[in-house]
Short mmCIF file of C-alpha atoms in Angstrom, two decimals:
data_model
loop_
_atom_site.label_atom_id
_atom_site.label_comp_id
_atom_site.label_asym_id
_atom_site.label_seq_id
_atom_site.Cartn_x
_atom_site.Cartn_y
_atom_site.Cartn_z
CA GLN A 1 -115.14 -99.64 -104.74
CA THR A 2 -112.86 -101.24 -101.89
CA VAL A 3 -113.71 -100.55 -98.15
CA VAL A 4 -111.83 -101.28 -95.32
CA THR A 5 -113.85 -101.97 -92.11
CA GLN A 6 -112.81 -101.24 -88.35
CA GLU A 7 -114.93 -101.68 -85.27
CA PRO A 8 -116.90 -97.78 -85.19
CA SER A 9 -116.13 -98.01 -80.93
CA LEU A 10 -114.82 -100.59 -78.05
CA THR A 11 -114.40 -100.08 -74.52
CA VAL A 12 -111.81 -101.61 -72.42
CA SER A 13 -110.81 -101.35 -68.59
CA PRO A 14 -107.51 -99.96 -67.27
CA GLY A 15 -105.04 -102.73 -67.50
CA GLY A 16 -106.93 -104.99 -69.96
CA THR A 17 -106.15 -106.11 -73.53
CA VAL A 18 -108.11 -105.19 -76.50
CA THR A 19 -108.05 -106.17 -79.93
CA LEU A 20 -108.97 -103.70 -82.80
CA THR A 21 -109.19 -105.45 -86.35
CA CYS A 22 -109.45 -103.90 -90.10
CA ALA A 23 -111.23 -106.19 -92.85
CA SER A 24 -110.94 -105.25 -96.58
CA SER A 25 -113.88 -105.66 -98.76
CA THR A 26 -111.38 -107.59 -101.33
CA GLY A 27 -110.96 -110.47 -99.03
CA PRO A 28 -108.77 -112.19 -96.84
CA VAL A 29 -106.06 -109.65 -95.42
CA THR A 30 -102.28 -110.54 -96.00
CA SER A 31 -98.89 -109.54 -95.68
CA ALA A 32 -99.10 -107.91 -98.97
CA PHE A 33 -101.42 -105.36 -97.35
CA HIS A 34 -98.51 -103.85 -95.10
CA ALA A 35 -100.84 -102.81 -92.57
CA ASN A 36 -99.88 -99.53 -90.72
CA TRP A 37 -101.65 -98.54 -87.80
CA PHE A 38 -102.12 -95.04 -86.43
CA GLN A 39 -103.56 -93.80 -82.98
CA GLN A 40 -105.35 -89.98 -83.01
CA LYS A 41 -106.10 -88.20 -79.76
CA PRO A 42 -108.30 -85.06 -80.14
CA GLY A 43 -106.89 -82.35 -81.73
CA GLN A 44 -103.70 -83.82 -82.43
CA THR A 45 -101.67 -85.30 -85.69
CA PRO A 46 -102.08 -89.19 -86.03
CA TRP A 47 -99.39 -90.85 -84.83
CA ALA A 48 -97.91 -94.03 -86.38
CA LEU A 49 -97.93 -97.21 -84.53
CA ILE A 50 -97.41 -100.30 -86.43
CA TYR A 51 -96.08 -100.95 -89.98
CA SER A 52 -95.93 -103.81 -92.23
CA THR A 53 -98.61 -105.74 -90.24
CA THR A 54 -96.30 -106.38 -87.02
CA ASN A 55 -93.36 -104.09 -86.96
CA ARG A 56 -93.39 -101.59 -84.17
CA HIS A 57 -91.66 -98.41 -84.57
CA SER A 58 -88.76 -97.29 -82.39
CA TRP A 59 -91.45 -94.68 -80.54
CA THR A 60 -94.39 -97.41 -80.09
CA PRO A 61 -94.84 -98.64 -76.72
CA ALA A 62 -94.43 -102.50 -76.38
CA ARG A 63 -97.68 -102.77 -75.09
CA PHE A 64 -99.15 -102.56 -78.82
CA SER A 65 -98.84 -105.05 -81.21
CA GLY A 66 -99.72 -105.99 -84.84
CA SER A 67 -100.81 -109.27 -86.59
CA LEU A 68 -103.26 -111.26 -88.94
CA LEU A 69 -106.28 -112.34 -87.15
CA GLY A 70 -108.91 -114.77 -88.89
CA GLY A 71 -108.08 -112.85 -92.47
CA LYS A 72 -108.30 -109.30 -90.78
CA ALA A 73 -105.28 -107.24 -90.03
CA ALA A 74 -105.55 -106.73 -85.57
CA LEU A 75 -104.02 -104.20 -83.25
CA THR A 76 -103.91 -105.81 -79.85
CA LEU A 77 -103.37 -103.42 -76.81
CA SER A 78 -101.94 -105.25 -73.63
CA GLY A 79 -101.79 -103.67 -70.17
CA VAL A 80 -103.85 -100.57 -71.64
CA GLN A 81 -103.56 -97.35 -69.84
CA PRO A 82 -105.55 -94.41 -69.68
CA GLU A 83 -103.68 -92.54 -72.01
CA ASP A 84 -104.44 -95.23 -74.57
CA GLU A 85 -107.95 -94.01 -75.27
CA ALA A 86 -108.05 -92.48 -78.76
CA ASP A 87 -108.87 -93.31 -82.19
CA TYR A 88 -107.44 -95.78 -84.08
CA TYR A 89 -107.03 -95.96 -87.86
CA CYS A 90 -105.57 -98.85 -90.00
CA LEU A 91 -104.20 -98.03 -93.64
CA PHE A 92 -103.83 -100.82 -96.14
CA TYR A 93 -101.17 -100.44 -99.28
CA TYR A 94 -103.30 -102.10 -102.19
CA GLY A 95 -100.30 -100.95 -104.87
CA GLY A 96 -101.86 -101.13 -108.29
CA ALA A 97 -104.31 -98.05 -109.28
CA GLN A 98 -105.89 -98.06 -105.80
CA GLY A 99 -103.01 -96.74 -104.12
CA MET A 100 -103.86 -97.07 -100.36
CA ILE A 101 -107.08 -96.70 -98.21
CA PHE A 102 -107.96 -96.15 -94.38
CA GLY A 103 -110.62 -97.69 -92.47
CA GLY A 104 -113.38 -95.66 -90.71
CA GLY A 105 -111.33 -95.74 -87.60
CA THR A 106 -112.11 -96.96 -84.04
CA LYS A 107 -113.08 -94.92 -80.88
CA LEU A 108 -111.10 -96.78 -78.05
CA THR A 109 -112.78 -95.75 -74.76
CA VAL A 110 -110.71 -96.80 -71.64
CA LEU A 111 -113.49 -97.12 -68.77
CA GLN B 1 -84.46 -86.19 -88.50
CA ILE B 2 -87.49 -86.33 -91.20
CA THR B 3 -90.13 -83.62 -90.88
CA LEU B 4 -92.75 -82.41 -93.00
CA LYS B 5 -94.85 -79.18 -93.32
CA GLU B 6 -97.54 -78.56 -95.02
CA SER B 7 -98.85 -74.82 -96.17
CA GLY B 8 -101.35 -73.33 -98.14
CA PRO B 9 -104.71 -71.08 -97.91
CA ALA B 10 -106.99 -71.25 -94.88
CA LEU B 11 -109.73 -70.39 -97.15
CA VAL B 12 -110.87 -71.26 -100.81
CA GLU B 13 -114.08 -70.54 -102.54
CA PRO B 14 -116.40 -73.17 -104.00
CA THR B 15 -115.36 -74.22 -107.74
CA GLN B 16 -111.76 -72.81 -107.30
CA THR B 17 -108.60 -74.86 -107.36
CA LEU B 18 -106.61 -75.58 -104.30
CA THR B 19 -102.42 -75.77 -103.86
CA LEU B 20 -101.11 -77.10 -101.04
CA THR B 21 -97.35 -77.49 -100.49
CA CYS B 22 -95.55 -79.93 -98.79
CA THR B 23 -92.09 -79.06 -97.69
CA PHE B 24 -89.63 -81.85 -96.09
CA SER B 25 -86.25 -82.19 -94.66
CA GLY B 26 -84.58 -85.26 -93.44
CA PHE B 27 -84.88 -87.07 -96.14
CA SER B 28 -84.63 -87.10 -100.50
CA LEU B 29 -87.23 -88.01 -102.25
CA SER B 30 -84.59 -88.89 -104.93
CA THR B 31 -83.65 -91.99 -102.70
CA SER B 32 -85.47 -95.10 -104.38
CA GLY B 33 -88.44 -96.46 -102.25
CA VAL B 34 -89.56 -92.94 -100.95
CA GLY B 35 -92.91 -91.81 -101.40
CA VAL B 36 -94.45 -88.57 -100.21
CA GLY B 37 -98.37 -88.74 -99.56
CA TRP B 38 -101.45 -86.33 -98.78
CA ILE B 39 -104.12 -87.51 -96.42
CA ARG B 40 -107.27 -85.38 -95.38
CA GLN B 41 -109.41 -85.46 -92.66
CA PRO B 42 -112.76 -83.45 -92.25
CA PRO B 43 -113.96 -82.32 -89.00
CA GLY B 44 -114.98 -85.31 -87.03
CA LYS B 45 -114.52 -87.46 -89.43
CA ALA B 46 -111.95 -90.43 -90.49
CA LEU B 47 -108.68 -90.17 -92.30
CA ASP B 48 -109.24 -90.52 -95.95
CA TRP B 49 -105.73 -90.97 -98.15
CA LEU B 50 -105.76 -88.94 -101.00
CA THR B 51 -102.48 -89.73 -103.06
CA VAL B 52 -98.57 -90.45 -103.18
CA ILE B 53 -96.06 -89.56 -105.50
CA TYR B 54 -92.64 -91.68 -105.17
CA TRP B 55 -89.06 -91.23 -105.92
CA ASP B 56 -89.16 -92.34 -109.46
CA ASP B 57 -92.60 -89.74 -110.21
CA ASP B 58 -94.76 -92.54 -110.32
CA LYS B 59 -98.42 -91.53 -108.72
CA ARG B 60 -100.97 -93.33 -107.13
CA PHE B 61 -104.53 -91.42 -106.66
CA SER B 62 -107.92 -92.03 -104.60
CA PRO B 63 -110.17 -93.65 -107.24
CA SER B 64 -112.97 -91.23 -106.00
CA LEU B 65 -110.62 -88.05 -106.38
CA LYS B 66 -108.36 -89.05 -109.10
CA SER B 67 -109.79 -86.79 -111.73
CA ARG B 68 -109.67 -83.86 -109.50
CA LEU B 69 -105.84 -84.28 -108.00
CA THR B 70 -102.59 -83.50 -109.19
CA ILE B 71 -99.48 -84.36 -107.54
CA THR B 72 -95.87 -83.25 -108.27
CA LYS B 73 -92.27 -82.92 -106.86
CA ASP B 74 -89.32 -80.63 -106.68
CA THR B 75 -86.71 -82.42 -105.36
CA SER B 76 -84.16 -79.82 -105.42
CA ARG B 77 -86.45 -77.74 -103.42
CA ASN B 78 -87.67 -80.90 -101.03
CA GLN B 79 -91.02 -79.79 -101.90
CA VAL B 80 -94.32 -81.75 -103.24
CA VAL B 81 -97.43 -79.99 -104.37
CA LEU B 82 -100.86 -81.30 -104.10
CA THR B 83 -103.63 -79.07 -106.39
CA MET B 84 -107.11 -80.38 -106.22
CA THR B 85 -109.75 -78.68 -108.41
CA ASN B 86 -113.51 -77.34 -107.93
CA MET B 87 -113.56 -77.36 -104.35
CA ASP B 88 -116.57 -77.89 -102.30
CA PRO B 89 -117.34 -77.37 -98.83
CA VAL B 90 -117.18 -81.01 -98.07
CA ASP B 91 -113.80 -80.98 -99.24
CA THR B 92 -113.10 -78.74 -95.61
CA GLY B 93 -110.89 -80.10 -93.36
CA THR B 94 -107.23 -80.96 -92.69
CA TYR B 95 -104.59 -81.88 -94.80
CA TYR B 96 -101.35 -83.59 -94.22
CA CYS B 97 -98.43 -84.76 -95.90
CA GLY B 98 -96.64 -88.09 -94.77
CA HIS B 99 -93.43 -89.63 -95.61
CA TRP B 100 -93.99 -93.15 -97.06
CA THR B 101 -91.86 -96.25 -97.77
CA LEU B 102 -93.18 -99.74 -98.35
CA SER B 103 -90.77 -101.14 -95.65
CA ASP B 104 -91.43 -98.46 -92.73
CA GLY B 105 -94.88 -97.23 -94.00
CA LEU B 106 -96.35 -93.72 -93.43
CA ASP B 107 -94.10 -93.15 -90.45
CA VAL B 108 -94.26 -89.29 -89.92
CA TRP B 109 -96.61 -86.86 -90.60
CA GLY B 110 -96.97 -83.19 -90.93
CA GLN B 111 -98.75 -81.03 -88.40
CA GLY B 112 -101.61 -80.71 -91.09
CA THR B 113 -102.96 -77.44 -92.55
CA ARG B 114 -106.50 -76.68 -92.13
CA VAL B 115 -108.56 -75.62 -95.32
CA THR B 116 -112.00 -74.32 -95.56
CA VAL B 117 -114.16 -74.10 -98.56
CA SER B 118 -116.74 -71.37 -98.34
CA SER B 119 -117.99 -68.41 -100.01
#
């Protein structure tokens, strides 16, 4: 069974930069996975941030950027704000019979 | 403006079948490339992708839940219906539907509906 792995937790200082990653148990992540990234704050619906690996939605602040890094999908937050404290999830598109799979989420603490 | 809203029972008994409806506006499920997906989230746990139905009636399912899931669409009513059989307390959680295209991803979500499985 395919598994998507994220860092369980990360801590960053306000104004700092942090990179979250998502790995696939099937091997290196490529653009064909169409990685999506989502932010979820407690008690709220997830909020789409990034699609197709690198593209920001019109509502996504410029401090969020997506990329491929070392065979993984990556979400980098630059100039972190206190309000960026949240859970972050990636979603990979596998096509075929597998459909799509979420990562286990990263709890980002801004401290 | 794309919106989606989930509806269905808040409480189901173990072994029963859950039926949830996603009613949407702002797009057509007959447009090429468009899909509507379902995602769930147990309390305090991670998001879990369940299924998607596409404009051409193609469907994909989570391999671990495939035997329990059915997804259908009613394009004229702008609705997608999810059924999940043999419900268990571990299926308790918030169920979301979302608008999906390969080009823009899972960009818009419904507000979610909470489902508790208990006798």
